[in-house]
Coordinates of C-alpha atoms in Angstrom, one line a residue:
X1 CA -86.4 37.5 -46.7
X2 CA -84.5 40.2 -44.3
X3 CA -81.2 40.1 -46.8
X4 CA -80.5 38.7 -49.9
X5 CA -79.5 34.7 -50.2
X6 CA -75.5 34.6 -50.5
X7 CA -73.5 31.2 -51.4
X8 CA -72.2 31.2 -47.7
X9 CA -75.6 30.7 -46.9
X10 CA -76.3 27.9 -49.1
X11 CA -72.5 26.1 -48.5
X12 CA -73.7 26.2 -44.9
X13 CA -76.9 25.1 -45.2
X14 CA -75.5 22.0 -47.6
X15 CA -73.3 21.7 -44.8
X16 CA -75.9 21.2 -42.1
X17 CA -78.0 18.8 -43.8
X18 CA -75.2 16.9 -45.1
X19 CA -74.0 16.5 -41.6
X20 CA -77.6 15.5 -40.5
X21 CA -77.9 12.5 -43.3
X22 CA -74.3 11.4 -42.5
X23 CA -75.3 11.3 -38.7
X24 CA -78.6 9.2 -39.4
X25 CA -76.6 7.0 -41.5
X26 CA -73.9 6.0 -39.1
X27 CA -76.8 6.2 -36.4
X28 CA -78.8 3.5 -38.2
X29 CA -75.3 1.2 -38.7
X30 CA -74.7 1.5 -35.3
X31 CA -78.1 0.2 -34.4
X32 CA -78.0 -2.5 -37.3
X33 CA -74.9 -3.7 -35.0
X34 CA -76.7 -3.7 -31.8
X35 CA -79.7 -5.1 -33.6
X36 CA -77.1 -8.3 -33.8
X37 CA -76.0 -8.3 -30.5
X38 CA -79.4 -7.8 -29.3
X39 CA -80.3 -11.0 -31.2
X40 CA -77.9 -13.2 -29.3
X41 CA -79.2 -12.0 -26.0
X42 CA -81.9 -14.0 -23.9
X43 CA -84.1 -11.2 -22.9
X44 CA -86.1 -9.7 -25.1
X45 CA -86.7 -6.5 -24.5
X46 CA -83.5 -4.7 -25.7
X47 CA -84.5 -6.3 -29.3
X48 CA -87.9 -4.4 -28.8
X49 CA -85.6 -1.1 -27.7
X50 CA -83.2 -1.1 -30.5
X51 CA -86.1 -1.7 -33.1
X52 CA -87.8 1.0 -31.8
X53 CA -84.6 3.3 -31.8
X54 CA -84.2 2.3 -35.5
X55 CA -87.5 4.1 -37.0
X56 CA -86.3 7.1 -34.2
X57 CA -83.2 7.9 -34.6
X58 CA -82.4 8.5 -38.3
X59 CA -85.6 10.9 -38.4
X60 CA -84.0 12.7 -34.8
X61 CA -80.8 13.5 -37.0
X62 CA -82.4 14.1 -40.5
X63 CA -84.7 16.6 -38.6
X64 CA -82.0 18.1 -36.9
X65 CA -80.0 18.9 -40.1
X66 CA -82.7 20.3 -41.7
X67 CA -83.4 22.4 -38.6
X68 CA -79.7 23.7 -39.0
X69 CA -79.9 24.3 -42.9
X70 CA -83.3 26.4 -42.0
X71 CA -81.4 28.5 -39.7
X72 CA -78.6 29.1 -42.0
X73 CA -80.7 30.1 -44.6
X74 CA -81.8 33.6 -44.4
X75 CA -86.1 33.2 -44.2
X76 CA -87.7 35.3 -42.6
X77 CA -89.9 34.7 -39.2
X78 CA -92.8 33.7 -40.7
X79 CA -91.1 30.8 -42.8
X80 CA -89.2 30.0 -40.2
X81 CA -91.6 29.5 -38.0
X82 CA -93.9 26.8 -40.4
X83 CA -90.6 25.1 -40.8
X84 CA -89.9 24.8 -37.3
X85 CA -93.8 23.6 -37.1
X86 CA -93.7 21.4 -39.8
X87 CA -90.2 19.7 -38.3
X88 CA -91.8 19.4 -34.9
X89 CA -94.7 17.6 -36.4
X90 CA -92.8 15.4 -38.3
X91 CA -90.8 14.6 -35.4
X92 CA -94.0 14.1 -33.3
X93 CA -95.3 12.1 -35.5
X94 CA -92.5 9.9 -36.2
X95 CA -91.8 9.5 -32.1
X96 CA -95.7 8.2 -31.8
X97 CA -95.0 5.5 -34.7
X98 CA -91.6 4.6 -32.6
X99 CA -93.5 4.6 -28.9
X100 CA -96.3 2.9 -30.6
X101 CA -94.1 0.1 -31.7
X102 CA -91.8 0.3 -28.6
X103 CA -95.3 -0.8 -26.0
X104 CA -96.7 -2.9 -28.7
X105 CA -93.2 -4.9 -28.5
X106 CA -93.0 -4.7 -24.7
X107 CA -96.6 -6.1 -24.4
X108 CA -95.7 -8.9 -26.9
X109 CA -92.6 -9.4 -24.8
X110 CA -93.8 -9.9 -21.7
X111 CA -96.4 -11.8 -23.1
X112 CA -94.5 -14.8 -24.9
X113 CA -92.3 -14.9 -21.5
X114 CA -95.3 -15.6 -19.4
X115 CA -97.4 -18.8 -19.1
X116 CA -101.0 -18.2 -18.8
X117 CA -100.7 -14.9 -20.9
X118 CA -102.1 -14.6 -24.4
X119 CA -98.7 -15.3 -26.4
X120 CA -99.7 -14.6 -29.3
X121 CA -102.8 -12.7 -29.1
X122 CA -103.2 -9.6 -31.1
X123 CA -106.1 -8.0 -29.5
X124 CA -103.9 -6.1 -26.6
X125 CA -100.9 -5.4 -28.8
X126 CA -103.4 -3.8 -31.3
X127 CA -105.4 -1.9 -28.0
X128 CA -102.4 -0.4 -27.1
X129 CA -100.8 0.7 -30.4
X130 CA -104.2 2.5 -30.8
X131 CA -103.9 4.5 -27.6
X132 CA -100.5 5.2 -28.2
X133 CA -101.2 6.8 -32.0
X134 CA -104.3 8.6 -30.6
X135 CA -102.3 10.3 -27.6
X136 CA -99.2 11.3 -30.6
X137 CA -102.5 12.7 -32.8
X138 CA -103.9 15.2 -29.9
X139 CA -100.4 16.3 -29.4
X140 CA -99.9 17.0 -32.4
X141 CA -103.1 19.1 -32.5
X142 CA -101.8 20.7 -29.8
X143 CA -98.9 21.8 -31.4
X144 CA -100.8 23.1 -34.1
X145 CA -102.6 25.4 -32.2
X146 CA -105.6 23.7 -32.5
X147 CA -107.6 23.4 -28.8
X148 CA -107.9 19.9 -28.0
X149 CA -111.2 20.3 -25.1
X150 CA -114.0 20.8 -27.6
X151 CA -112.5 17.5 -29.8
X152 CA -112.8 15.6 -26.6
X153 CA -116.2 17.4 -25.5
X154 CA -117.2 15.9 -28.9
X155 CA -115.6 12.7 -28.5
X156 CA -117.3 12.6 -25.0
X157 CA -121.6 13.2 -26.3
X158 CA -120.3 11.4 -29.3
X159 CA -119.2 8.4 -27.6
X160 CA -122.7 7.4 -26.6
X161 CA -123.8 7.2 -30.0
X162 CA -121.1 5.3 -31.6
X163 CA -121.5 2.9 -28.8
X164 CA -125.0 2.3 -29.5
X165 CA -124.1 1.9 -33.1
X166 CA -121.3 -0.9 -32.3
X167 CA -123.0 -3.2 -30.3
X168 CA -121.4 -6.1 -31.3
X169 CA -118.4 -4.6 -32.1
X170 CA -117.8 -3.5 -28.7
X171 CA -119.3 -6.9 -27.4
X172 CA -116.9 -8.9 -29.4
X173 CA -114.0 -6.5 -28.0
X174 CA -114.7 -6.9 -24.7
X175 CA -115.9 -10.3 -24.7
X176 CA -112.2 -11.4 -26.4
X177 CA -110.7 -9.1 -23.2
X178 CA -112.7 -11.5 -20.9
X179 CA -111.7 -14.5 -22.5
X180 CA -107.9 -13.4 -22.4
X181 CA -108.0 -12.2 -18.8
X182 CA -109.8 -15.9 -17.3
X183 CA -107.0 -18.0 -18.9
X184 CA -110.0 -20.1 -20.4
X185 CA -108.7 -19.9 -24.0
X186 CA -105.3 -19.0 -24.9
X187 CA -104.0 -18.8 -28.5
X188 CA -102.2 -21.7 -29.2
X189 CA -104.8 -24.5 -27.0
X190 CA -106.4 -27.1 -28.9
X191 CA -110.4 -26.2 -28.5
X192 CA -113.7 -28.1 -29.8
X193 CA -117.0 -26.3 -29.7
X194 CA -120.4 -27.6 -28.4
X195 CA -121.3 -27.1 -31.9
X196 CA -118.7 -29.3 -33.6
X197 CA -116.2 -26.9 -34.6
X198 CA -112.5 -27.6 -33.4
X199 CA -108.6 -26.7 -33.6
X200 CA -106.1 -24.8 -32.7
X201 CA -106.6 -21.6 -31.8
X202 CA -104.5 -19.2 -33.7
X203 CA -105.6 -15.9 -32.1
X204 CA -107.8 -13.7 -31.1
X205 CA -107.9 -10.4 -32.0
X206 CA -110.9 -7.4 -31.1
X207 CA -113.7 -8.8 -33.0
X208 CA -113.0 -12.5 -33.5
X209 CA -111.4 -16.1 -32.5
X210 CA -109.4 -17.6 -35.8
X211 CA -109.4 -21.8 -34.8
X212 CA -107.1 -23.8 -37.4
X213 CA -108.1 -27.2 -37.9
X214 CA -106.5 -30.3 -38.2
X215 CA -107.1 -29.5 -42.2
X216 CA -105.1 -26.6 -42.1
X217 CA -108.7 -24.4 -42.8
X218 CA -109.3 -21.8 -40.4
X219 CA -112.6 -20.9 -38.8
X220 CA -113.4 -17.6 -37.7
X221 CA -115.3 -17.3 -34.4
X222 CA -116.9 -14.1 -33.0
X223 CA -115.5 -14.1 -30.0
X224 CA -119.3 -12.7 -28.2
X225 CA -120.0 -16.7 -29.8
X226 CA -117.1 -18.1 -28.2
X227 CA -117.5 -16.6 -24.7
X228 CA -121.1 -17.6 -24.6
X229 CA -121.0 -21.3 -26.3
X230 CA -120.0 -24.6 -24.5
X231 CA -116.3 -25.7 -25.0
X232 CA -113.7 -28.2 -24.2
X233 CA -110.1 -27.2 -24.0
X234 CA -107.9 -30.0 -24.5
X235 CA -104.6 -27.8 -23.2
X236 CA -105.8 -27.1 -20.0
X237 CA -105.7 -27.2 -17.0
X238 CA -102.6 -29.7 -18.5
X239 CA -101.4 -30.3 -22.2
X240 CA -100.9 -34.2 -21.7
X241 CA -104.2 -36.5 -21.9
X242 CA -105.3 -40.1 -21.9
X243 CA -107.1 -42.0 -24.7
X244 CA -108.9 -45.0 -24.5
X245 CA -108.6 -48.3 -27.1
X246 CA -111.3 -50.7 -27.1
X247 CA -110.6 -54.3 -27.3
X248 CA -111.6 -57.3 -27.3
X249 CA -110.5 -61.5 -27.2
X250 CA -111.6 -64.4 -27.2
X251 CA -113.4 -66.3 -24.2
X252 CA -110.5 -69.2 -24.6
X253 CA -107.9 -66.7 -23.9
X254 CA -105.5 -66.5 -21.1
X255 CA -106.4 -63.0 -19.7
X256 CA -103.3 -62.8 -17.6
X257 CA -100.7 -63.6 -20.8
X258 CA -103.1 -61.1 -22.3
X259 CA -103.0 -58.5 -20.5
X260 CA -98.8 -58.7 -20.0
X261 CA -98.8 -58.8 -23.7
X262 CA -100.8 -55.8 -24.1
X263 CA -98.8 -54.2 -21.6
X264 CA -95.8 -55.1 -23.7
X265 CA -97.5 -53.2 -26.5
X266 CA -97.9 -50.1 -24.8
X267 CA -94.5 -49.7 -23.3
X268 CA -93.2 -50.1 -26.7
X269 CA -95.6 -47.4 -28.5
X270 CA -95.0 -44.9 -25.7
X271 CA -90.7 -45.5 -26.0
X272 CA -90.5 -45.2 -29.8
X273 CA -93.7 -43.1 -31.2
X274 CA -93.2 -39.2 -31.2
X275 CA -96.0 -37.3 -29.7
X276 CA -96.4 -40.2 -27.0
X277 CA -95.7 -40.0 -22.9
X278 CA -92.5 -42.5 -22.7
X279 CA -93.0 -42.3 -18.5
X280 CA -96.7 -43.5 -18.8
X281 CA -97.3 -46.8 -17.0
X282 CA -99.3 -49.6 -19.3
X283 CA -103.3 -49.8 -17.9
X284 CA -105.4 -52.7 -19.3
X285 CA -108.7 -52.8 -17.6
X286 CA -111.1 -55.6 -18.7
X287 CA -114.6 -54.5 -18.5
X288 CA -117.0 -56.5 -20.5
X289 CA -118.2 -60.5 -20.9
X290 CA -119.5 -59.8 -25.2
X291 CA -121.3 -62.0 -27.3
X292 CA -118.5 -63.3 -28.5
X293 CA -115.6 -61.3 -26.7
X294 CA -114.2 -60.5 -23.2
X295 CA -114.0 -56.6 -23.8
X296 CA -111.0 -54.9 -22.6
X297 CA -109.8 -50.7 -22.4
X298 CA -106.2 -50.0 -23.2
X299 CA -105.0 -46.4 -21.6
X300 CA -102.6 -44.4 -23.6
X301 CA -100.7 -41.4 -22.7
X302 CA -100.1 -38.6 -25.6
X303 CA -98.4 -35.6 -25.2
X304 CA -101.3 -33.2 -26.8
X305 CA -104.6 -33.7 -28.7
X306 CA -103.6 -33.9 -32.2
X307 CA -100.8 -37.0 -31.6
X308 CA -103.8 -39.8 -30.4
X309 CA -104.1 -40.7 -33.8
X310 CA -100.9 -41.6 -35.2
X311 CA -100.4 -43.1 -31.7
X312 CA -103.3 -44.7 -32.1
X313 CA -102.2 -46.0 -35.5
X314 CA -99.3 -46.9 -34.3
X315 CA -100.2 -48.7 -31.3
X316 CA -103.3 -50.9 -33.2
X317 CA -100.5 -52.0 -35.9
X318 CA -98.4 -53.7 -32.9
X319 CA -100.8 -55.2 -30.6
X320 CA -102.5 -56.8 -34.0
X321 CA -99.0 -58.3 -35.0
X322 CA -97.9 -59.6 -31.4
X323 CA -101.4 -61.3 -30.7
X324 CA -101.1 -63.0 -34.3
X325 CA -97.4 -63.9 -32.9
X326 CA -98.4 -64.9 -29.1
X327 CA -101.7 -66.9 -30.8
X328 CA -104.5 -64.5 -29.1
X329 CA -107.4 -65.0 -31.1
X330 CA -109.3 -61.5 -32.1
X331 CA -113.1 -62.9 -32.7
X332 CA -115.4 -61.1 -34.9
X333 CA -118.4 -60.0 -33.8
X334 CA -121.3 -63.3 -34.0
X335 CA -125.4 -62.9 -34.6
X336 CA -128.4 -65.2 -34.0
X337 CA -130.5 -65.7 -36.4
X338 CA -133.3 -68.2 -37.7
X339 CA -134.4 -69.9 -40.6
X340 CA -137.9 -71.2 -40.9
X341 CA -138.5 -74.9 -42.3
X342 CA -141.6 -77.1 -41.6
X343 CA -143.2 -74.6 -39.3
X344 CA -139.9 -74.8 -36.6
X345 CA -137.7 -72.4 -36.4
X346 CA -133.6 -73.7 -36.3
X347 CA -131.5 -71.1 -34.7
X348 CA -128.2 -70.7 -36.7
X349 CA -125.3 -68.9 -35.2
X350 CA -123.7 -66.6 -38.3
X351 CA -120.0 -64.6 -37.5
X352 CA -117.5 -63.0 -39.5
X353 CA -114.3 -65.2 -38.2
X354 CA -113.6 -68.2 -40.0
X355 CA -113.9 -70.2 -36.8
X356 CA -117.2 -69.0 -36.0
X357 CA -118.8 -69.7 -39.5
X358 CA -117.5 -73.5 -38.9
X359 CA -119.5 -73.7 -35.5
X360 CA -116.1 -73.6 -33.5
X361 CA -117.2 -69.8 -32.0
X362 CA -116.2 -68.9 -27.6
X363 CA -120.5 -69.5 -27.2
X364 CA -120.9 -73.1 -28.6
X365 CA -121.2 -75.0 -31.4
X366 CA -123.7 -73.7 -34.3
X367 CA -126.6 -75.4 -35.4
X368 CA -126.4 -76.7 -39.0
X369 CA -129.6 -76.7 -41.1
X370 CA -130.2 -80.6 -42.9
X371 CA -129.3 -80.6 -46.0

């Protein structure tokens, strides 16, 4: 010390700091209350801005009022100067957290407010918060004294070897950056697998794809697997899809009061079910002369993957009520097959519907064996 400490030097160093605490207290009200107008607001990058300010600020004005107490405070050059140091790495330090989190926010941002860009996908927000905290660590090397060209000479011969070492490391990194940047996968898209795996994808971060099923159990992909593995997206190139019902009725039927029924049936599911198209116009296509049937396709319109089924549900519930109420007869499948008595065989026609077992099936009357 150049002179002995008096108690105007510690009153004015209380002083200082004091006034640096108050300052980051009122400072981080202030942002609390744009923090809540930010909130109300549509865009939103000022709520990325003011969260980053928040972690800033406070340290700005606590850093300040320590510098001020330092400098009332007779130390001598030395001390002063590791405080200085020490203050200008903490502030370093606590700008790179606040930059950090001000791109990673940003690229989130811009993200969620663009269709086509991952909206949820980690692995850029994570890229960039890394290249943010390692530019903040070689300036703070820098400001330490400490020469920051043989570190990156290092990094440089270095960076073959760890490469070689993180094969599939880096081939999962880059292979997620591929699948991002071709709009193939997107988190968020309802995906099935060429080997049998399927769900929604949740994300995908640097080394792997996390797909939640339809049980609520996540599967982890690697996302090298992913990029090189056959896959159907049910999201794109559009989130609405068709599903096909199989029916079938009976050759006495009147197709044309069938097929208005049916049609009926599927205007009513697609008004009242959730999940279903209410603009999709009712398609009956009759395809197939059965055994025992005239096979039909009904063609449903669902709003995503995951709502066929309860529409499905919903819409095999109805049509099986109104054909028992218009009298359409829903015949169970029929089989041949013979029984052997005095060297002949008797054909005998066998079927599940009560009609058919009499001998009253759509192909003819049954044989009946003597009794």
């Amino acid at each position: 010390m150049t002179r002995s400490l008096t108690m105007d030097d510690l009153v004015l160093a209380g002083i200082a700091l004091g006034a640096g605490l108050l300052g980051a207290f009122l400072l981080r009200m202030l942002l609390r209350w744009l923090g809540g107008h930010a909130d109300r607001t549509r865009w939103g990058g000022d709520d990325v801005i003011v969260d980053a300010l928040r972690g800033l600020v406070p340290w700005v004005a606590t850093s300040a009022g320590a510098a001020g107490a330092g400098a009332a405070l007779p130390l001598t050059r030395a001390t002063q100067h590791h405080v200085n140091q020490a203050l200008t790495v903490l502030l370093i330090f606590v700008a790179t957290v606040a930059a950090a989190r001000f791109v990673a926010g940003l690229v989130r941002s811009v993200a969620q407010s663009r269709s086509g860009v991952a909206a949820s996908a980690s692995i850029f927000v994570n890229i960039t918060r890394v290249l943010v905290m390692a530019i903040g660590f070689l300036v703070v090397l820098q400001t330490l004294g400490i020469s920051i060209a043989p570190l990156l000479t290092a990094l440089g011969v270095g960076g073959l070897a760890v490469a070689l070492a993180l094969q599939d490391t880096l081939a999962n990194l880059f292979a997620g950056i591929h699948i991002l940047a071709s709009r193939t996968v997107q988190p968020g898209d309802y995906i099935r697998l060429s080997s049998g795996e399927e769900g929604y994808v949740e994300d995908i971060n640097w080394r792997q794809t996390t797909v939640r099923n339809l049980s609520n159990n996540l599967v982890v992909v690697p996302n090298g697997e992913l990029a090189k593995t056959n896959m159907t997206n049910f999201m794109r190139p559009e989130q609405r899809l068709t599903i096909l019902v199989q029916a079938g009725v009976g050759y006495d039927s009147d197709l044309e009061h069938v097929e208005r029924v049916t049609s009926e049936v599927v205007a009513e599911v697609m008004a009242d079910v959730p999940g279903a198209v209410p603009d999709h116009e009712p398609a009956v296509r009759f395809h197939t002369f059965g055994d025992s049937r005239i096979g039909f396709t009904v063609i449903l319109g669902v709003g995503e993957f995951s709502d066929q089924y309860r529409i499905k549900h919903e819409f095999i519930k109805r049509l099986h009520r109104r054909y028992r109420e218009e009298g359409i007869r829903i015949p169970a499948p029929t089989r041949q097959v013979s029984f052997q008595q005095g060297g002949a065989a008797i054909p005998h026609q066998r079927g599940a519907g009560a009609g058919e077992a009499s001998g009253s099936g759509p192909l003819g009357e049954a044989a009946r064996l003597p009794g």
